[in-house]
XYZ file of C-alpha atoms in Angstrom:
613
model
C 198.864 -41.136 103.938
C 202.351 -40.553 104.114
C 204.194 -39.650 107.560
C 207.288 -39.362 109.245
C 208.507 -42.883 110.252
C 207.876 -43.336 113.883
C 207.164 -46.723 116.086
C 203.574 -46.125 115.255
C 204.196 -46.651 111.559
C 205.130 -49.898 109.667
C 206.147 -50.296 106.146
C 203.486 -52.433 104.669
C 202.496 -53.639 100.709
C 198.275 -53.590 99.518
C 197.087 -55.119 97.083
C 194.976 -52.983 94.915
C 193.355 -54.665 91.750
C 195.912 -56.851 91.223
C 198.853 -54.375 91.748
C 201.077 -54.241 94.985
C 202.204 -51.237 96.465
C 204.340 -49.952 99.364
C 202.389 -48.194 101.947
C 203.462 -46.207 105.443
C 200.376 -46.859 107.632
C 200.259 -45.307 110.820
C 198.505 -47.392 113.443
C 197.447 -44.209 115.496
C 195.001 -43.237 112.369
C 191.481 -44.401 112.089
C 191.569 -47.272 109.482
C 188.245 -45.761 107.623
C 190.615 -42.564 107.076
C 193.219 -45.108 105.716
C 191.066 -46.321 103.843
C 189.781 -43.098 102.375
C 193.381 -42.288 101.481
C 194.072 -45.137 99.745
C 190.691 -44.601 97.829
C 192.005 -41.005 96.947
C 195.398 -41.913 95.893
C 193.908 -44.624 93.559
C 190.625 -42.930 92.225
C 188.361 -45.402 93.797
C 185.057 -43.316 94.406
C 184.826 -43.686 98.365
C 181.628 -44.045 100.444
C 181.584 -45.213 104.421
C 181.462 -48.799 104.235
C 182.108 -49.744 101.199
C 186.048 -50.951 101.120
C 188.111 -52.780 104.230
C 191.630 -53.933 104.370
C 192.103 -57.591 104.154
C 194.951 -59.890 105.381
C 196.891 -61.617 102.785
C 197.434 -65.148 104.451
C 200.134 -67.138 102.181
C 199.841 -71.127 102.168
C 202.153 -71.549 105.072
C 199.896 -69.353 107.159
C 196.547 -70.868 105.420
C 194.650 -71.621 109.276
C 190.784 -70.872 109.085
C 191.461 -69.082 112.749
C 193.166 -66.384 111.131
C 191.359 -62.813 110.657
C 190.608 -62.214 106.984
C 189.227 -58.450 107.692
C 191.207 -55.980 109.131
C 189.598 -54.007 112.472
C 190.333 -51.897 115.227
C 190.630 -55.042 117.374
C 192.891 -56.952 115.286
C 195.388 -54.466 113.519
C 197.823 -54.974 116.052
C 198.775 -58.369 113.767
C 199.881 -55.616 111.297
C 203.763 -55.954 111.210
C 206.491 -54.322 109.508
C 206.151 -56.452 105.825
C 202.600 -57.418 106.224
C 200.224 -58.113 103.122
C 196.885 -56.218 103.056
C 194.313 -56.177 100.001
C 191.763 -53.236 99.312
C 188.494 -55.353 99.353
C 184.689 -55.119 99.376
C 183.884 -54.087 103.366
C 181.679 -56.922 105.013
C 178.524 -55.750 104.573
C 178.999 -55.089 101.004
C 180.860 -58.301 100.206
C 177.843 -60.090 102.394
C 174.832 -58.285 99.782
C 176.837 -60.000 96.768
C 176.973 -63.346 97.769
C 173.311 -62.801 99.098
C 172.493 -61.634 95.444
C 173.800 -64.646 93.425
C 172.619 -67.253 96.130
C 168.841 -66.110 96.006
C 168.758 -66.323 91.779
C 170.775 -69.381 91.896
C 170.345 -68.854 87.804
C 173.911 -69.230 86.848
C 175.576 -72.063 88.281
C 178.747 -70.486 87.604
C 177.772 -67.836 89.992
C 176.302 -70.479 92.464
C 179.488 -72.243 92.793
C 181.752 -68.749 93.104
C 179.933 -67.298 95.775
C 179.553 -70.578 98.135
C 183.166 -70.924 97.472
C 183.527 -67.942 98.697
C 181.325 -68.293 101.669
C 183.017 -71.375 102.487
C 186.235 -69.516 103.230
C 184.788 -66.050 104.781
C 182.536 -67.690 106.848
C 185.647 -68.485 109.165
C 185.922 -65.073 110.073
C 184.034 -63.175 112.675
C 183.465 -59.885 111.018
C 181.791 -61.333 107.864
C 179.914 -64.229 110.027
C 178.464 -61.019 112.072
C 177.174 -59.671 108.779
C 176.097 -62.453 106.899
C 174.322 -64.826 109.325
C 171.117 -63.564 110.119
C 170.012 -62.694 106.516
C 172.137 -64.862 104.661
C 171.773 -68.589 106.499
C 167.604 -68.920 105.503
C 169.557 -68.496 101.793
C 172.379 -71.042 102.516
C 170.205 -73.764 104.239
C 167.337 -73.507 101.089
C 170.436 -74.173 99.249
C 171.760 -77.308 101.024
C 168.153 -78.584 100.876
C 168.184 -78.964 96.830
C 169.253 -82.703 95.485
C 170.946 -81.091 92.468
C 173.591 -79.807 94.339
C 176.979 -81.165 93.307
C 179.615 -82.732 94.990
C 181.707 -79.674 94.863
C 178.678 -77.367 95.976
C 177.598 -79.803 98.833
C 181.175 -79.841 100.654
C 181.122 -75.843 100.196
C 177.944 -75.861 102.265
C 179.493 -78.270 105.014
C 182.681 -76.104 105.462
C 180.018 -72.771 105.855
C 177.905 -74.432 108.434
C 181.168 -75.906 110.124
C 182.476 -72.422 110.651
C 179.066 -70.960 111.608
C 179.073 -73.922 114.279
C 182.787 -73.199 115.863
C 181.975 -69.455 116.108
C 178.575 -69.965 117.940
C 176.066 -69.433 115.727
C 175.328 -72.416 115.246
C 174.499 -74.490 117.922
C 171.737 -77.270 117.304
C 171.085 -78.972 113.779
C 167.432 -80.392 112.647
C 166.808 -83.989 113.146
C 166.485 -84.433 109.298
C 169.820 -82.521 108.383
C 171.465 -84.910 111.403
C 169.977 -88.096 109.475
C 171.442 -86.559 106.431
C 174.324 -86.521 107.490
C 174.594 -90.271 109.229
C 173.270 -91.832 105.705
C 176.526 -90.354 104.384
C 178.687 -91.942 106.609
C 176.792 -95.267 106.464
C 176.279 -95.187 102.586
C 177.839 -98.204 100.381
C 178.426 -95.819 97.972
C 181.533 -94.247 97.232
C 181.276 -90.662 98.381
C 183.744 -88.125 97.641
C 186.471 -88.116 100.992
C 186.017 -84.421 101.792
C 182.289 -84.764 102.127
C 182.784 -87.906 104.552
C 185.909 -85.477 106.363
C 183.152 -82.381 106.405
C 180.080 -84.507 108.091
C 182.177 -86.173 110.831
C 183.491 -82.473 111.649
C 179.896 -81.634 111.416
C 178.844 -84.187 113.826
C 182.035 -84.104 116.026
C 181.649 -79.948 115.983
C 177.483 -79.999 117.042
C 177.994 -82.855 119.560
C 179.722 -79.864 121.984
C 176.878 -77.686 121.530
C 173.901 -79.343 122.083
C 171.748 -79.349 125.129
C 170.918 -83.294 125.215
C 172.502 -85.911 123.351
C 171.511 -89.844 122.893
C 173.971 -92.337 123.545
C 172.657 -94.067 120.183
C 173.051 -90.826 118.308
C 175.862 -92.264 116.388
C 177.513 -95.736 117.483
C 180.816 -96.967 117.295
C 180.038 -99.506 114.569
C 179.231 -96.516 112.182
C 182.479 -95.398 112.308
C 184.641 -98.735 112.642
C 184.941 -98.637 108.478
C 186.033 -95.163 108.609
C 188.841 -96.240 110.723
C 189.888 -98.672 108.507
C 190.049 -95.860 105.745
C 194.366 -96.322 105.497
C 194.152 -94.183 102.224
C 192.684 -91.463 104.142
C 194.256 -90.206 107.549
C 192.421 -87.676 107.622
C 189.155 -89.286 107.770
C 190.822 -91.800 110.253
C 191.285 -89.088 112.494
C 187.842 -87.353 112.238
C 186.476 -90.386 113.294
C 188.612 -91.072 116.568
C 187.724 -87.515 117.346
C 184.030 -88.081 117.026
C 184.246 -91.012 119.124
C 186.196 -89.141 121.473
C 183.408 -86.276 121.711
C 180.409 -88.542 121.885
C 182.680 -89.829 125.068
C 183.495 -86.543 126.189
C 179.816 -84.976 125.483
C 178.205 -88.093 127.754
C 180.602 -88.119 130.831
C 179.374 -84.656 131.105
C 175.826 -86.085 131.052
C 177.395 -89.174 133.398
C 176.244 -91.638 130.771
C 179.625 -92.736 129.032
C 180.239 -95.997 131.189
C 178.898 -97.998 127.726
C 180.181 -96.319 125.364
C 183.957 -96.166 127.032
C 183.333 -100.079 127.285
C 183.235 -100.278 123.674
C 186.170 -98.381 123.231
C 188.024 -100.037 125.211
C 187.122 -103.158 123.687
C 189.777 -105.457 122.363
C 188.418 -105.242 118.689
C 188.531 -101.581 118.626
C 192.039 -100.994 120.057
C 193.237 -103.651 117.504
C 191.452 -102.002 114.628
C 193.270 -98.931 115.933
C 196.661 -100.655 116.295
C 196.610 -102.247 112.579
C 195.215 -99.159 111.101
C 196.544 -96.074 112.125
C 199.321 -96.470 114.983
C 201.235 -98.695 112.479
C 201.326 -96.419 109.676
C 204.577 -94.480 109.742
C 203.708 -90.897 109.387
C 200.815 -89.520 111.943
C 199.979 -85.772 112.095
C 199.786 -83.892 115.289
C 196.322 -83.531 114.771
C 195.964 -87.845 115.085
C 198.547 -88.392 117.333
C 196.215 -85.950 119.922
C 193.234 -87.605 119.150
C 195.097 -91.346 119.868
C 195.976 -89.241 123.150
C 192.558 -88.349 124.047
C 191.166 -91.635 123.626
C 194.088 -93.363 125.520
C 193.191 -90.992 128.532
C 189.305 -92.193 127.867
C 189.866 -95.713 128.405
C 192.380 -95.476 130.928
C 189.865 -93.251 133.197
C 188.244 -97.114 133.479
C 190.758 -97.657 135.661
C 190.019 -95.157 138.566
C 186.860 -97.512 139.462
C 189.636 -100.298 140.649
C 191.841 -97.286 141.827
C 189.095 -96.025 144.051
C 187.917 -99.317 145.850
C 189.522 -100.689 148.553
C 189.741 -104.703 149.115
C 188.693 -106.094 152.176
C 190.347 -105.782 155.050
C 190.303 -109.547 155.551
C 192.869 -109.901 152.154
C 196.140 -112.217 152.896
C 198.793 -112.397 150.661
C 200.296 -115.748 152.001
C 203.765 -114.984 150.418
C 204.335 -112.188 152.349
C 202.895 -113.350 155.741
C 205.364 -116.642 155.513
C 208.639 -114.740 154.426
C 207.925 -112.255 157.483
C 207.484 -115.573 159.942
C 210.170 -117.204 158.376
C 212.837 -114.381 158.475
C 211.686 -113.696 162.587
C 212.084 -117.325 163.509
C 215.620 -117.118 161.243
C 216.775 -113.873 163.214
C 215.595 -115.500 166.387
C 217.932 -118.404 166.157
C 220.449 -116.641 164.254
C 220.799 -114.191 167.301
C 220.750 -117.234 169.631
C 224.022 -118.860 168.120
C 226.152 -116.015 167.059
C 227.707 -114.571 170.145
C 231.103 -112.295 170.198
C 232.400 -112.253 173.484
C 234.777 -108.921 174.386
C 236.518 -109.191 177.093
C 235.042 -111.660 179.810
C 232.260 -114.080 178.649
C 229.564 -112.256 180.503
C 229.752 -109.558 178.194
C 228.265 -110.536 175.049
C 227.437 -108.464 172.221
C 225.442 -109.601 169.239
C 226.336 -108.427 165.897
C 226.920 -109.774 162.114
C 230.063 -111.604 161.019
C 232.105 -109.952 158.540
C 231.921 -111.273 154.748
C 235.610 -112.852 155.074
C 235.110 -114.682 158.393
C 231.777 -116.660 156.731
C 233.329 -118.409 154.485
C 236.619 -119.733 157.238
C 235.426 -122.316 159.674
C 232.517 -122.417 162.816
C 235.264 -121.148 165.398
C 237.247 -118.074 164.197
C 239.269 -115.675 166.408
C 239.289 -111.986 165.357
C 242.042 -109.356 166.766
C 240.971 -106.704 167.504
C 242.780 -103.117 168.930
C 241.698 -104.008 172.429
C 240.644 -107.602 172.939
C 240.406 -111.074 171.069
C 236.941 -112.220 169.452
C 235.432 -115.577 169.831
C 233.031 -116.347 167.453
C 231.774 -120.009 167.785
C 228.652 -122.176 166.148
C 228.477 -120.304 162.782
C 226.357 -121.673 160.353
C 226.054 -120.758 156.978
C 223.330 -118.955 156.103
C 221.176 -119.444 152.998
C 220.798 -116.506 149.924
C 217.487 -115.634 151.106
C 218.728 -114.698 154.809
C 222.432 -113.261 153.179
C 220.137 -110.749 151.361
C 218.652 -109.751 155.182
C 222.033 -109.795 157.311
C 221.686 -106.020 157.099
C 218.620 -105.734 159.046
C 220.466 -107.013 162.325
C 222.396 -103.173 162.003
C 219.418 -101.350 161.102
C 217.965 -99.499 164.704
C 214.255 -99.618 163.141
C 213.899 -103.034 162.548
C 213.066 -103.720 166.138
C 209.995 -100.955 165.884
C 209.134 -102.814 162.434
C 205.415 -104.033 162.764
C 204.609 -106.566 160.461
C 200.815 -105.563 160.777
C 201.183 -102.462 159.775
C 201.846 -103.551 156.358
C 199.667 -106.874 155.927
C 196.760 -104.447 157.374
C 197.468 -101.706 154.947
C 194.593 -100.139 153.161
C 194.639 -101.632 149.576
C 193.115 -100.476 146.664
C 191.622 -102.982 144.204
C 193.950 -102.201 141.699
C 197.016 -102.573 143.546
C 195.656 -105.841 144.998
C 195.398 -107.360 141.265
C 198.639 -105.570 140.397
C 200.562 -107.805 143.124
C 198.494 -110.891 142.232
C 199.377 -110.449 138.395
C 203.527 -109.405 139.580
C 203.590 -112.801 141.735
C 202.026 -115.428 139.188
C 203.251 -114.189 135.637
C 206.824 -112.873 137.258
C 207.495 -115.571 139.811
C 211.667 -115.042 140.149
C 211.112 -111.203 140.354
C 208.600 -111.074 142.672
C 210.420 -113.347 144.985
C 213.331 -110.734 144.815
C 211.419 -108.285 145.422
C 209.492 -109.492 148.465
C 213.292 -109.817 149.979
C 214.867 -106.697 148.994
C 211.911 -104.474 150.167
C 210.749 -106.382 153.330
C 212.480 -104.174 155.453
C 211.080 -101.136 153.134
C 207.344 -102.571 153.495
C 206.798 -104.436 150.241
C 202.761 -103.761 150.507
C 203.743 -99.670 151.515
C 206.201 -99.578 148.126
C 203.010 -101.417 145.981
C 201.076 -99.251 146.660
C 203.537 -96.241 146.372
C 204.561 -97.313 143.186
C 200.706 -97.872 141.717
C 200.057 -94.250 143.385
C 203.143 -92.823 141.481
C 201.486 -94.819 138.167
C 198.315 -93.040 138.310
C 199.040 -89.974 138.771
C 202.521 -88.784 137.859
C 202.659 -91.080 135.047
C 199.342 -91.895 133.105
C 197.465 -88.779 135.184
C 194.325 -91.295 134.888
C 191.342 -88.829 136.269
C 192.452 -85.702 135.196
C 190.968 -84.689 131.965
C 193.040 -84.344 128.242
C 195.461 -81.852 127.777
C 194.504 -79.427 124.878
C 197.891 -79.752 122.821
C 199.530 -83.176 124.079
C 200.330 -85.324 121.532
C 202.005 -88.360 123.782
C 200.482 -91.735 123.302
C 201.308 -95.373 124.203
C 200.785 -97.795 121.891
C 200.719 -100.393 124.687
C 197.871 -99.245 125.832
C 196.303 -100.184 122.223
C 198.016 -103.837 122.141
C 196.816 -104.668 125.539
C 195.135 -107.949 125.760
C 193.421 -110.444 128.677
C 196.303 -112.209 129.165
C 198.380 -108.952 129.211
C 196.666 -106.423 130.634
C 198.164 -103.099 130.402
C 198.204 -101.604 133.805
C 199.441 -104.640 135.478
C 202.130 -105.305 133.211
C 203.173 -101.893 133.425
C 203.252 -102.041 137.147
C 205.003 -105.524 136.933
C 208.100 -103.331 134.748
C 207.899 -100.501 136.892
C 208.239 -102.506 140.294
C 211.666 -104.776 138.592
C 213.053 -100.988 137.607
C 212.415 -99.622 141.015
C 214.203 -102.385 142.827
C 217.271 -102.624 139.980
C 216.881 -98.234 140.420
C 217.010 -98.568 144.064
C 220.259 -101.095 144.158
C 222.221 -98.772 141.420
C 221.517 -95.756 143.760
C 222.446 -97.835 146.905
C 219.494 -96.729 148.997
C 218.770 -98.280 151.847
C 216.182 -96.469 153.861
C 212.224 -94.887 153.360
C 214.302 -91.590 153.415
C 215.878 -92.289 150.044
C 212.790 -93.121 148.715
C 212.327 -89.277 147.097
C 215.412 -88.773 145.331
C 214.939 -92.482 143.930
C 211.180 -91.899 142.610
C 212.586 -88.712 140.989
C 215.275 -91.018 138.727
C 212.506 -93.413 138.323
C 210.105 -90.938 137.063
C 212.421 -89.809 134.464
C 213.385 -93.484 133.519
C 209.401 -94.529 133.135
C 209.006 -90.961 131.118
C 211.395 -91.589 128.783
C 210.874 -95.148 128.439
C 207.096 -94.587 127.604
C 207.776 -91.523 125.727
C 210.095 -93.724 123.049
C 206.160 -95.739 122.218
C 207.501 -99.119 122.452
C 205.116 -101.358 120.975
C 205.683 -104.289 123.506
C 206.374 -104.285 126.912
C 210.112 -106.397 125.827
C 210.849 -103.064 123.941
C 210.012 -101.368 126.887
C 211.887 -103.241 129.354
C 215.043 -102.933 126.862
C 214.736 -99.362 127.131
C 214.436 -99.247 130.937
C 216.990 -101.381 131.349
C 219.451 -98.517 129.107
C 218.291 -96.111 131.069
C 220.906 -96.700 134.004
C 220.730 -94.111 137.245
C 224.091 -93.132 135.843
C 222.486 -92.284 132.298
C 219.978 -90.157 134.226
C 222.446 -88.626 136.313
C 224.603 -87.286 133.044
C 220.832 -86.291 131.100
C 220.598 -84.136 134.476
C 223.732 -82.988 134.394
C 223.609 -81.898 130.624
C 220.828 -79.932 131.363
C 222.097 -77.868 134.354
C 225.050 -77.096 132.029
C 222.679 -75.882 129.159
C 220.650 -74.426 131.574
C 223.627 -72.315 133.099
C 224.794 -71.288 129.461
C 221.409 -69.621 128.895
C 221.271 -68.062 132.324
C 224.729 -66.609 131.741
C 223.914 -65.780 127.864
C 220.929 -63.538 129.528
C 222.908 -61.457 131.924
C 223.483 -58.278 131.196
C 227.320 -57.955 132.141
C 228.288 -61.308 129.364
C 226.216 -59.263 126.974
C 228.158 -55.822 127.226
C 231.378 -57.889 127.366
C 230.642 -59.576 124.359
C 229.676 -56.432 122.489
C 232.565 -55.080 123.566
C 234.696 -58.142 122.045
C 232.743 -57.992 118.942
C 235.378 -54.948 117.033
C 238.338 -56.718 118.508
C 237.501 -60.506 117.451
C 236.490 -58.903 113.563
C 239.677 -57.583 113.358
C 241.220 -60.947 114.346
C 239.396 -62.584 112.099
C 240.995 -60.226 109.573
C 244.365 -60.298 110.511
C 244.264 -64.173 110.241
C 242.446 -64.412 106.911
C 245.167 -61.996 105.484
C 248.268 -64.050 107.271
C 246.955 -66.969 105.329
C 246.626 -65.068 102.355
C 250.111 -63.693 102.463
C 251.491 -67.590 103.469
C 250.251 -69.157 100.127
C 248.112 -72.523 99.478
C 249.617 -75.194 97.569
C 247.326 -76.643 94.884
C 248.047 -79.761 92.912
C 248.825 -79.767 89.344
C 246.871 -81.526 86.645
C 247.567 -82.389 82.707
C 245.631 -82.768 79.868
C 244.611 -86.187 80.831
C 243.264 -85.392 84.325
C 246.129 -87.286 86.181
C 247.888 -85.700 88.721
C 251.310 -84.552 87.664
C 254.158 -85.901 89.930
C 256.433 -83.516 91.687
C 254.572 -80.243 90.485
C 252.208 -78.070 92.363
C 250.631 -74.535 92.192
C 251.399 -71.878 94.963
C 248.827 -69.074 95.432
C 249.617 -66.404 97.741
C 249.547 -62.328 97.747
């Protein structure tokens, strides 16, 4: 057993009745002649098959995916300072608990060995052994009324980890019923039962053929939602819900069901009972995730469908006709005139010369300006002076954005911006006329869908981001449109910070409005005031220094990782030690002045202690 230390050997501790000892296990050897070994050194009486090495999994590594037997597959997880535990081999182990389920005499014994089943049946090795002689035993079992409470959740957790690794993949109709008339019972049922039976449920729903919409409703589990004392049975049932949704979009029957989800009752019940607690575990906060990307996959069918071509938006149409009859008379009565009068040149007053008088005279290097019949223009036409310089503005046609190809949801997202947001809207129609207001809608409702929310693209495995706006929506409020509504106020306030004029600015702008709408979703603001507050914090010059803090940190671990910093700072490592000595020992040598105290505690005047070497 012993050998020379080498990279193939590791320094390791089993567990042999009861007693720990240090081992050198060499990976390269078989593990049945480790095992003999360790039955030699020990005088265990060895025989093929009848010991394996077991890992020792401490609480903070207690996860039902970890190995519990140790094979030629998984010994690589041995690491220098591992546990292991000289155990009964799987087959062996699997003939015991088969022994003292089929006499079922001693309830003592009963209860030991589905304990034990509960917690070996989540690994592969003893699954493989004990499944097709031992389940007939385990489901005669579960059929007996005498069970106890402690007995019956020991079955559960077996047949849930029979279920995850595949052997399991259908459940009886009567067992199914069984397991609904726990949830729906009036009686009070022990929590880890209920927790067990929606895994159960949640767990088979993924691995059955065909599944009815009606196999379990939503009302069924509304009272487990409003469980507060019990978070984890909260979040059992949003996952069930979320698999029964999951489960029938596969089968392209989850249009009902996502209805009822997305119902206004059950988001409340949601919002009061589990987003408002103040602790959620990762494990809830994915679940709120998935359903949140559930309900907001409603929203593709309005994404999807385009509005007729026929649609008018009378606001825009009358600010376009009013600002071309404006610049049409504005050109008419502003004239400069260089040099002789035939020569006219039309072009914007400067900001000091509107405010003098109708005639002004400007010097200029060569010649004198006359400007005569000035009138003052209004805010709405100030705001558009600087479309007279632009070169595009004469190839701007207005058709091309009243005729643009709308979707239904960015039709009612303009609708909502223009009646709930009057003042903003109005702005907005101004500042991005020249931009194409309709183009940027439907830009920013683009950007929305799927940089933002990602609505169509199914949930992430291990995100844990959700917005409880999407919970506190109401009819009044909706949640996309309000969100657009904020996004479309940032984007213009975004746009004027960054001093972007043209489509070509456009890119770097939505990349500083991405990261403001990120991090103003990712604080979960549970109104969309909070959320405007934190948009409006989020400055482009707050963005710029986030990005600039990151290239720096970014840099330091790109330098940290070249090799030249690394020899240079071994190379400094002697020298700056013996600094560090040479100061320590200065200070030493200096002295440190302590005060001096009496008998009474009080700090004598005038008197202090001097330490030095």
């Amino acid at each position: 057993m012993q050998s020379d230390v080498g990279d193939s050997v590791v320094s390791i501790a089993i567990e042999i009745s009861h007693n720990a000892q240090l081992f050198k296990l060499n990976q390269n050897e078989p593990l049945e002649d480790i095992i003999k070994n360790i039955c030699d050194e020990n005088g265990f009486e060895y025989a093929r098959n009848k010991y394996s090495l077991q890992f020792v999994h401490r609480h903070h590594e207690n996860d039902s995916n970890l190995p519990h037997y140790v094979t030629e597959e998984n010994r690589y997880r041995i690491k220098n300072g591992s546990e292991l535990k000289l155990f009964h081999s799987a087959s062996e182990f699997v003939n015991i608990l088969q022994t003292k389920l089929s006499t079922r005499i001693d309830k003592k014994e009963l209860s030991w060995a589905l304990s034990k089943l509960s917690v070996f049946s989540s690994d592969a090795t003893f699954a493989s052994e004990f499944f097709f002689t031992g389940y007939p035993l385990l489901r005669s079992v579960i059929e007996e009324s005498s069970l106890t409470t402690n007995l019956f959740n020991n079955c559960l957790r077996t047949f849930l980890n029979f279920i995850k690794l595949g052997y399991i993949t259908e459940l009886d109709e009567p067992f199914l019923i069984r397991l609904k008339n726990i949830l729906n019972s009036e009686q009070v049922i022990d929590e880890h039962i209920i927790e067990n039976s929606l895994q159960l449920l949640d767990a088979i729903i993924y691995t059955m053929n065909d599944i009815s919409p009606n196999f379990i409703t939503i009302n069924e589990l509304i009272p487990h939602i409003w469980n507060r004392d019990s978070p984890a049975i909260q979040g059992y049932a949003i996952a069930l819900i979320n698999g029964l949704a999951l489960k029938l979009s596969e089968m392209e029957q989850e249009g009902d069901l996502l209805d009822q989800m997305n119902s206004l009752l059950l988001r409340e019940n949601i919002l009061k009972n589990v987003i408002s607690s103040e602790k959620k575990s990762s494990f809830m906060s994915h679940n709120l995730y998935v359903y949140q990307t559930l309900i907001l996959s409603l929203e593709l069918t309005r994404f999807n469908k385009l509005v007729s071509e026929n649609t008018h938006f009378p606001d825009i149409e009358l600010n376009y006709h009013y600002k071309r009859n404006k610049f049409k008379s504005f050109s008419d009565k502003i004239t400069f005139k260089v040099g002789n009068e035939e020569q006219g040149v039309k072009c914007p007053p400067k900001r000091a010369d509107r405010e003098r008088s109708k005639t002004v005279v400007l010097k200029g290097s060569s010649s004198n300006l006359l400007m005569t019949q000035f009138d003052s223009m209004k805010s709405l036409l100030d705001s558009s002076l600087s479309l007279l310089q632009k070169d595009d503005f004469s190839n701007y046609d207005v058709g091309e954005d009243l005729n643009i190809s709308l979707n239904q949801m960015t039709h009612d997202c303009i609708i909502y911006f223009a009646h709930n947001y009057r003042n903003e809207y109005r702005k907005t129609l101004v500042n991005e006329f020249h931009l194409r207001f309709l183009k940027t809608c439907c830009q920013v409702t683009d950007f929305l869908v799927k940089d933002i929310l990602k609505i169509g693209q199914p949930p992430s495995e291990d995100e844990t981001l959700y917005y409880p706006l999407v919970f506190s929506a109401t009819v009044d409020a909706p949640f996309f449109e309000e969100l657009f509504s904020c996004a479309m106020i940032l984007l213009a306030k975004t746009r004027k910070e960054m001093n972007a004029k043209t489509e070509a600015d456009l890119e770097k702008v939505f990349q500083v409005f991405k990261r403001q709408l990120n991090e103003g979703l990712a604080s979960q603001p549970h109104s969309f005031n909070q959320l405007s507050s934190k948009l409006s914090s989020l400055t482009y010059s707050v963005v710029s220094g986030q990005w600039q803090e990151e290239r720096c940190e970014k840099e330091k671990e790109t330098f940290a990782k070249l090799p030249s910093i690394k020899q240079l700072r071994e190379s400094l490592i002697n020298e700056t030690l013996e600094l560090i000595k040479t100061q320590r020992i200065n200070y030493l040598i200096k002295g440190t002045q302590f005060p001096m105290w009496n008998a009474q505690r009080s700090q004598v005047r005038m008197a202090i202690y001097v330490i030095f070497l």
